[in-house]
């Protein structure tokens, strides 16, 4: 629609420059074009609103009204057992993939399901979510869930060695797991790009799990055995899920 609009306007400008006496005709064409564009925009907006509304009505009928006890309890508060870091990718909604019901999981979704290290200034949003989940909601498990064909991981793998970036936010964000990329490049130096990306999808999960240890309240939860960390990888091409634990060998600090 934008290309067509630009082409039409360009044509009108050319017409006016050649024949100034056609200004009235050109003005009428502009009015007609504006009306058509406005109608198209209104239809798109209407279609989007209709989809959102119908989706809610389906949820209300098939879930909210069928499980009044559940939603009655949720109205009083939440006590999820899981915190899930998942990718923003539209194909990997953890509620669907893991059949998580409302109230079961406190979720954070971002590009490439990454967990940044503890940093009050740079990553306060992620830090606030982790702090709230661990200290206030008392979640018992934190899952970092990677997935196949991840665009964020491909972006990380594509960053040149000189670190040159071409985006305002994306490359800086995925560089959180640049240590994972370095490991994959060493261990799979002869592999092709697709193979490296596949390995990086899982290795970046491990780096994110390690980053969780930089949060003092996460370490405390692990030491007290009130919290566990898990890594996962969902392959939506094969329809499979891998789940693993990492042994961080944490021990209580013993003062002399």
mmCIF file of C-alpha atoms in Angstrom:
data_model
loop_
_atom_site.group_PDB
_atom_site.id
_atom_site.type_symbol
_atom_site.label_atom_id
_atom_site.label_comp_id
_atom_site.label_asym_id
_atom_site.label_seq_id
_atom_site.Cartn_x
_atom_site.Cartn_y
_atom_site.Cartn_z
ATOM 1 C CA UNK A 1 0.000 0.000 0.000
ATOM 2 C CA UNK A 2 2.852 2.391 0.821
ATOM 3 C CA UNK A 3 4.656 1.729 -2.478
ATOM 4 C CA UNK A 4 1.419 2.286 -4.398
ATOM 5 C CA UNK A 5 0.789 5.518 -2.531
ATOM 6 C CA UNK A 6 4.291 6.815 -3.233
ATOM 7 C CA UNK A 7 3.934 5.926 -6.897
ATOM 8 C CA UNK A 8 0.571 7.689 -7.154
ATOM 9 C CA UNK A 9 1.865 10.843 -5.462
ATOM 10 C CA UNK A 10 4.921 10.862 -7.715
ATOM 11 C CA UNK A 11 2.655 10.585 -10.732
ATOM 12 C CA UNK A 12 0.522 13.467 -9.526
ATOM 13 C CA UNK A 13 3.560 15.684 -8.992
ATOM 14 C CA UNK A 14 4.735 14.926 -12.506
ATOM 15 C CA UNK A 15 1.304 15.679 -13.882
ATOM 16 C CA UNK A 16 1.160 19.030 -12.089
ATOM 17 C CA UNK A 17 4.620 20.057 -13.246
ATOM 18 C CA UNK A 18 3.661 19.392 -16.855
ATOM 19 C CA UNK A 19 0.164 20.842 -16.862
ATOM 20 C CA UNK A 20 -0.628 23.361 -14.140
ATOM 21 C CA UNK A 21 -4.167 23.706 -15.485
ATOM 22 C CA UNK A 22 -4.850 20.189 -14.191
ATOM 23 C CA UNK A 23 -4.482 21.238 -10.542
ATOM 24 C CA UNK A 24 -8.193 20.681 -9.879
ATOM 25 C CA UNK A 25 -8.026 17.191 -11.387
ATOM 26 C CA UNK A 26 -4.949 16.418 -9.316
ATOM 27 C CA UNK A 27 -6.636 17.633 -6.136
ATOM 28 C CA UNK A 28 -9.572 15.327 -6.825
ATOM 29 C CA UNK A 29 -7.207 12.398 -7.348
ATOM 30 C CA UNK A 30 -5.490 13.195 -4.024
ATOM 31 C CA UNK A 31 -8.837 13.247 -2.238
ATOM 32 C CA UNK A 32 -9.794 9.924 -3.795
ATOM 33 C CA UNK A 33 -6.447 8.356 -2.945
ATOM 34 C CA UNK A 34 -6.608 9.624 0.632
ATOM 35 C CA UNK A 35 -10.097 8.179 1.021
ATOM 36 C CA UNK A 36 -8.980 4.772 -0.306
ATOM 37 C CA UNK A 37 -5.955 4.695 1.980
ATOM 38 C CA UNK A 38 -8.062 5.693 4.964
ATOM 39 C CA UNK A 39 -10.596 2.968 4.192
ATOM 40 C CA UNK A 40 -7.843 0.359 3.898
ATOM 41 C CA UNK A 41 -6.301 1.456 7.223
ATOM 42 C CA UNK A 42 -9.712 1.343 8.909
ATOM 43 C CA UNK A 43 -10.295 -2.191 7.615
ATOM 44 C CA UNK A 44 -6.938 -3.400 8.913
ATOM 45 C CA UNK A 45 -7.629 -1.850 12.307
ATOM 46 C CA UNK A 46 -11.113 -3.355 12.353
ATOM 47 C CA UNK A 47 -9.762 -6.817 11.420
ATOM 48 C CA UNK A 48 -7.169 -6.653 14.203
ATOM 49 C CA UNK A 49 -9.718 -5.563 16.785
ATOM 50 C CA UNK A 50 -12.110 -8.305 15.675
ATOM 51 C CA UNK A 51 -9.379 -10.952 16.035
ATOM 52 C CA UNK A 52 -8.484 -9.761 19.537
ATOM 53 C CA UNK A 53 -12.133 -9.638 20.570
ATOM 54 C CA UNK A 54 -12.963 -13.087 19.177
ATOM 55 C CA UNK A 55 -9.883 -14.521 20.867
ATOM 56 C CA UNK A 56 -10.983 -13.185 24.221
ATOM 57 C CA UNK A 57 -14.533 -14.476 23.768
ATOM 58 C CA UNK A 58 -13.140 -17.944 22.999
ATOM 59 C CA UNK A 59 -10.978 -17.838 26.128
ATOM 60 C CA UNK A 60 -13.871 -16.636 28.253
ATOM 61 C CA UNK A 61 -16.194 -19.381 27.003
ATOM 62 C CA UNK A 62 -13.703 -22.259 26.908
ATOM 63 C CA UNK A 63 -11.630 -21.463 29.983
ATOM 64 C CA UNK A 64 -12.813 -18.619 32.215
ATOM 65 C CA UNK A 65 -16.410 -19.825 32.446
ATOM 66 C CA UNK A 66 -15.527 -23.529 32.518
ATOM 67 C CA UNK A 67 -13.120 -23.206 35.446
ATOM 68 C CA UNK A 68 -14.652 -20.709 37.855
ATOM 69 C CA UNK A 69 -12.895 -22.163 40.886
ATOM 70 C CA UNK A 70 -9.459 -21.662 39.302
ATOM 71 C CA UNK A 71 -10.142 -18.086 38.301
ATOM 72 C CA UNK A 72 -11.732 -17.401 41.659
ATOM 73 C CA UNK A 73 -8.478 -18.420 43.343
ATOM 74 C CA UNK A 74 -6.419 -16.391 40.882
ATOM 75 C CA UNK A 75 -8.494 -13.335 41.739
ATOM 76 C CA UNK A 76 -7.102 -13.607 45.276
ATOM 77 C CA UNK A 77 -3.451 -13.751 44.213
ATOM 78 C CA UNK A 78 -0.795 -15.846 42.503
ATOM 79 C CA UNK A 79 1.656 -18.460 43.745
ATOM 80 C CA UNK A 80 3.357 -19.924 40.659
ATOM 81 C CA UNK A 81 5.890 -22.714 41.080
ATOM 82 C CA UNK A 82 7.773 -21.792 37.911
ATOM 83 C CA UNK A 83 9.525 -18.815 36.445
ATOM 84 C CA UNK A 84 10.113 -19.226 32.711
ATOM 85 C CA UNK A 85 12.455 -17.272 30.467
ATOM 86 C CA UNK A 86 11.282 -17.830 26.901
ATOM 87 C CA UNK A 87 11.803 -16.237 23.517
ATOM 88 C CA UNK A 88 9.425 -13.640 22.118
ATOM 89 C CA UNK A 89 9.172 -15.749 18.947
ATOM 90 C CA UNK A 90 5.473 -16.166 18.086
ATOM 91 C CA UNK A 91 5.962 -19.898 17.437
ATOM 92 C CA UNK A 92 7.110 -20.855 20.921
ATOM 93 C CA UNK A 93 4.562 -19.640 23.456
ATOM 94 C CA UNK A 94 5.483 -21.570 26.648
ATOM 95 C CA UNK A 95 1.880 -21.656 27.842
ATOM 96 C CA UNK A 96 1.028 -23.788 24.818
ATOM 97 C CA UNK A 97 4.274 -25.741 24.489
ATOM 98 C CA UNK A 98 4.338 -26.761 28.171
ATOM 99 C CA UNK A 99 0.566 -26.673 28.729
ATOM 100 C CA UNK A 100 0.988 -24.168 31.537
ATOM 101 C CA UNK A 101 -2.281 -22.937 32.973
ATOM 102 C CA UNK A 102 -2.994 -19.443 34.319
ATOM 103 C CA UNK A 103 -1.233 -19.030 37.657
ATOM 104 C CA UNK A 104 1.346 -21.786 37.060
ATOM 105 C CA UNK A 105 4.253 -19.778 35.691
ATOM 106 C CA UNK A 106 5.670 -16.275 36.018
ATOM 107 C CA UNK A 107 7.045 -15.530 32.549
ATOM 108 C CA UNK A 108 9.614 -13.270 30.965
ATOM 109 C CA UNK A 109 9.848 -13.277 27.179
ATOM 110 C CA UNK A 110 12.545 -11.495 25.227
ATOM 111 C CA UNK A 111 14.742 -11.866 22.159
ATOM 112 C CA UNK A 112 16.453 -15.297 22.295
ATOM 113 C CA UNK A 113 15.234 -16.077 25.846
ATOM 114 C CA UNK A 114 18.343 -14.586 27.430
ATOM 115 C CA UNK A 115 19.010 -13.839 31.088
ATOM 116 C CA UNK A 116 21.407 -10.918 31.549
ATOM 117 C CA UNK A 117 23.861 -10.805 34.438
ATOM 118 C CA UNK A 118 23.071 -8.829 37.584
ATOM 119 C CA UNK A 119 23.268 -5.125 36.747
ATOM 120 C CA UNK A 120 21.097 -2.552 38.517
ATOM 121 C CA UNK A 121 21.476 0.005 35.766
ATOM 122 C CA UNK A 122 21.648 -1.795 32.446
ATOM 123 C CA UNK A 123 19.293 -4.715 33.029
ATOM 124 C CA UNK A 124 17.001 -3.521 35.796
ATOM 125 C CA UNK A 125 13.899 -4.840 34.028
ATOM 126 C CA UNK A 126 15.107 -8.426 34.023
ATOM 127 C CA UNK A 127 16.518 -8.034 37.516
ATOM 128 C CA UNK A 128 13.192 -6.771 38.848
ATOM 129 C CA UNK A 129 11.384 -9.767 37.366
ATOM 130 C CA UNK A 130 13.843 -12.265 38.869
ATOM 131 C CA UNK A 131 13.809 -10.531 42.245
ATOM 132 C CA UNK A 132 10.018 -10.464 42.354
ATOM 133 C CA UNK A 133 9.708 -14.108 41.298
ATOM 134 C CA UNK A 134 12.262 -15.423 43.785
ATOM 135 C CA UNK A 135 11.749 -13.194 46.826
ATOM 136 C CA UNK A 136 8.047 -12.367 46.637
ATOM 137 C CA UNK A 137 6.367 -15.141 44.650
ATOM 138 C CA UNK A 138 8.735 -17.793 46.054
ATOM 139 C CA UNK A 139 8.971 -19.725 42.788
ATOM 140 C CA UNK A 140 10.645 -23.094 43.156
ATOM 141 C CA UNK A 141 11.982 -23.517 39.626
ATOM 142 C CA UNK A 142 13.491 -21.215 37.024
ATOM 143 C CA UNK A 143 13.471 -22.588 33.483
ATOM 144 C CA UNK A 144 15.363 -21.001 30.598
ATOM 145 C CA UNK A 145 13.774 -22.357 27.435
ATOM 146 C CA UNK A 146 15.566 -22.074 24.107
ATOM 147 C CA UNK A 147 14.156 -23.178 20.770
ATOM 148 C CA UNK A 148 14.978 -24.200 17.218
ATOM 149 C CA UNK A 149 15.422 -21.737 14.343
ATOM 150 C CA UNK A 150 15.850 -18.799 16.729
ATOM 151 C CA UNK A 151 16.333 -15.518 14.886
ATOM 152 C CA UNK A 152 18.055 -13.907 17.861
ATOM 153 C CA UNK A 153 20.625 -16.689 17.955
ATOM 154 C CA UNK A 154 21.234 -16.329 14.222
ATOM 155 C CA UNK A 155 21.744 -12.628 14.851
ATOM 156 C CA UNK A 156 24.319 -13.353 17.558
ATOM 157 C CA UNK A 157 26.113 -15.839 15.331
ATOM 158 C CA UNK A 158 26.205 -13.236 12.544
ATOM 159 C CA UNK A 159 27.862 -10.440 14.531
ATOM 160 C CA UNK A 160 31.279 -9.879 12.893
ATOM 161 C CA UNK A 161 34.456 -10.428 14.848
ATOM 162 C CA UNK A 162 35.102 -6.695 15.005
ATOM 163 C CA UNK A 163 31.846 -6.290 16.926
ATOM 164 C CA UNK A 164 30.316 -3.904 14.393
ATOM 165 C CA UNK A 165 26.568 -3.514 14.917
ATOM 166 C CA UNK A 166 23.759 -2.477 12.601
ATOM 167 C CA UNK A 167 20.831 -2.152 14.994
ATOM 168 C CA UNK A 168 19.882 0.081 17.899
ATOM 169 C CA UNK A 169 19.162 -2.682 20.395
ATOM 170 C CA UNK A 170 19.200 -6.240 19.033
ATOM 171 C CA UNK A 171 22.894 -6.954 18.672
ATOM 172 C CA UNK A 172 23.748 -5.348 21.994
ATOM 173 C CA UNK A 173 21.087 -7.486 23.661
ATOM 174 C CA UNK A 174 22.053 -10.859 22.146
ATOM 175 C CA UNK A 175 25.710 -10.147 22.975
ATOM 176 C CA UNK A 176 24.728 -11.089 26.527
ATOM 177 C CA UNK A 177 25.548 -14.616 25.396
ATOM 178 C CA UNK A 178 28.676 -13.855 23.384
ATOM 179 C CA UNK A 179 30.621 -16.260 25.611
ATOM 180 C CA UNK A 180 28.401 -19.050 24.300
ATOM 181 C CA UNK A 181 29.170 -18.000 20.741
ATOM 182 C CA UNK A 182 32.906 -18.066 21.443
ATOM 183 C CA UNK A 183 32.631 -21.588 22.851
ATOM 184 C CA UNK A 184 30.661 -22.840 19.855
ATOM 185 C CA UNK A 185 33.151 -21.330 17.418
ATOM 186 C CA UNK A 186 35.996 -23.154 19.149
ATOM 187 C CA UNK A 187 34.258 -26.501 19.560
ATOM 188 C CA UNK A 188 32.531 -26.489 16.169
ATOM 189 C CA UNK A 189 34.939 -24.505 14.008
ATOM 190 C CA UNK A 190 34.441 -26.815 11.031
ATOM 191 C CA UNK A 191 30.644 -26.827 11.192
ATOM 192 C CA UNK A 192 28.419 -24.798 8.911
ATOM 193 C CA UNK A 193 26.371 -21.804 10.022
ATOM 194 C CA UNK A 194 23.189 -23.792 10.660
ATOM 195 C CA UNK A 195 25.010 -26.348 12.802
ATOM 196 C CA UNK A 196 26.668 -23.618 14.864
ATOM 197 C CA UNK A 197 23.356 -21.878 15.403
ATOM 198 C CA UNK A 198 21.760 -25.121 16.554
ATOM 199 C CA UNK A 199 24.514 -25.626 19.129
ATOM 200 C CA UNK A 200 24.409 -21.981 20.151
ATOM 201 C CA UNK A 201 20.675 -22.227 20.886
ATOM 202 C CA UNK A 202 21.502 -24.625 23.705
ATOM 203 C CA UNK A 203 24.830 -23.187 24.818
ATOM 204 C CA UNK A 204 23.293 -19.740 25.241
ATOM 205 C CA UNK A 205 20.784 -21.303 27.638
ATOM 206 C CA UNK A 206 23.709 -22.509 29.747
ATOM 207 C CA UNK A 207 25.235 -19.022 29.788
ATOM 208 C CA UNK A 208 21.874 -17.628 30.900
ATOM 209 C CA UNK A 209 21.719 -20.209 33.688
ATOM 210 C CA UNK A 210 25.179 -19.108 34.739
ATOM 211 C CA UNK A 211 24.078 -15.475 34.663
ATOM 212 C CA UNK A 212 21.284 -16.325 37.079
ATOM 213 C CA UNK A 213 23.985 -17.135 39.627
ATOM 214 C CA UNK A 214 25.075 -13.499 39.616
ATOM 215 C CA UNK A 215 21.837 -12.615 41.425
ATOM 216 C CA UNK A 216 22.445 -13.024 45.187
ATOM 217 C CA UNK A 217 18.868 -14.080 45.947
ATOM 218 C CA UNK A 218 19.096 -16.817 43.304
ATOM 219 C CA UNK A 219 22.329 -18.147 44.805
ATOM 220 C CA UNK A 220 20.767 -18.087 48.254
ATOM 221 C CA UNK A 221 17.764 -20.035 47.012
ATOM 222 C CA UNK A 222 20.023 -22.667 45.464
ATOM 223 C CA UNK A 223 22.075 -23.005 48.633
ATOM 224 C CA UNK A 224 18.952 -23.384 50.740
ATOM 225 C CA UNK A 225 17.527 -25.832 48.180
ATOM 226 C CA UNK A 226 14.354 -23.797 47.849
ATOM 227 C CA UNK A 227 15.118 -23.068 44.197
ATOM 228 C CA UNK A 228 16.319 -25.083 41.219
ATOM 229 C CA UNK A 229 17.511 -24.019 37.779
ATOM 230 C CA UNK A 230 16.742 -25.878 34.577
ATOM 231 C CA UNK A 231 17.648 -25.446 30.943
ATOM 232 C CA UNK A 232 15.484 -26.558 28.069
ATOM 233 C CA UNK A 233 15.284 -26.563 24.285
ATOM 234 C CA UNK A 234 12.100 -26.892 22.276
ATOM 235 C CA UNK A 235 12.477 -28.056 18.679
ATOM 236 C CA UNK A 236 9.244 -27.054 16.962
ATOM 237 C CA UNK A 237 10.450 -28.617 13.703
ATOM 238 C CA UNK A 238 10.766 -32.086 15.226
ATOM 239 C CA UNK A 239 8.220 -31.568 17.996
ATOM 240 C CA UNK A 240 10.683 -32.492 20.749
ATOM 241 C CA UNK A 241 11.813 -31.071 24.076
ATOM 242 C CA UNK A 242 15.141 -31.446 25.878
ATOM 243 C CA UNK A 243 15.465 -30.613 29.560
ATOM 244 C CA UNK A 244 18.629 -30.538 31.664
ATOM 245 C CA UNK A 245 20.139 -29.459 34.962
ATOM 246 C CA UNK A 246 23.547 -27.938 35.571
ATOM 247 C CA UNK A 247 25.659 -28.798 38.580
ATOM 248 C CA UNK A 248 27.012 -25.483 39.761
ATOM 249 C CA UNK A 249 28.722 -27.069 42.791
ATOM 250 C CA UNK A 250 27.608 -24.346 45.147
ATOM 251 C CA UNK A 251 28.556 -24.652 48.793
ATOM 252 C CA UNK A 252 27.666 -22.462 51.778
ATOM 253 C CA UNK A 253 30.279 -19.906 52.735
ATOM 254 C CA UNK A 254 32.061 -21.028 55.884
ATOM 255 C CA UNK A 255 33.637 -18.243 57.917
ATOM 256 C CA UNK A 256 36.934 -18.952 59.644
#
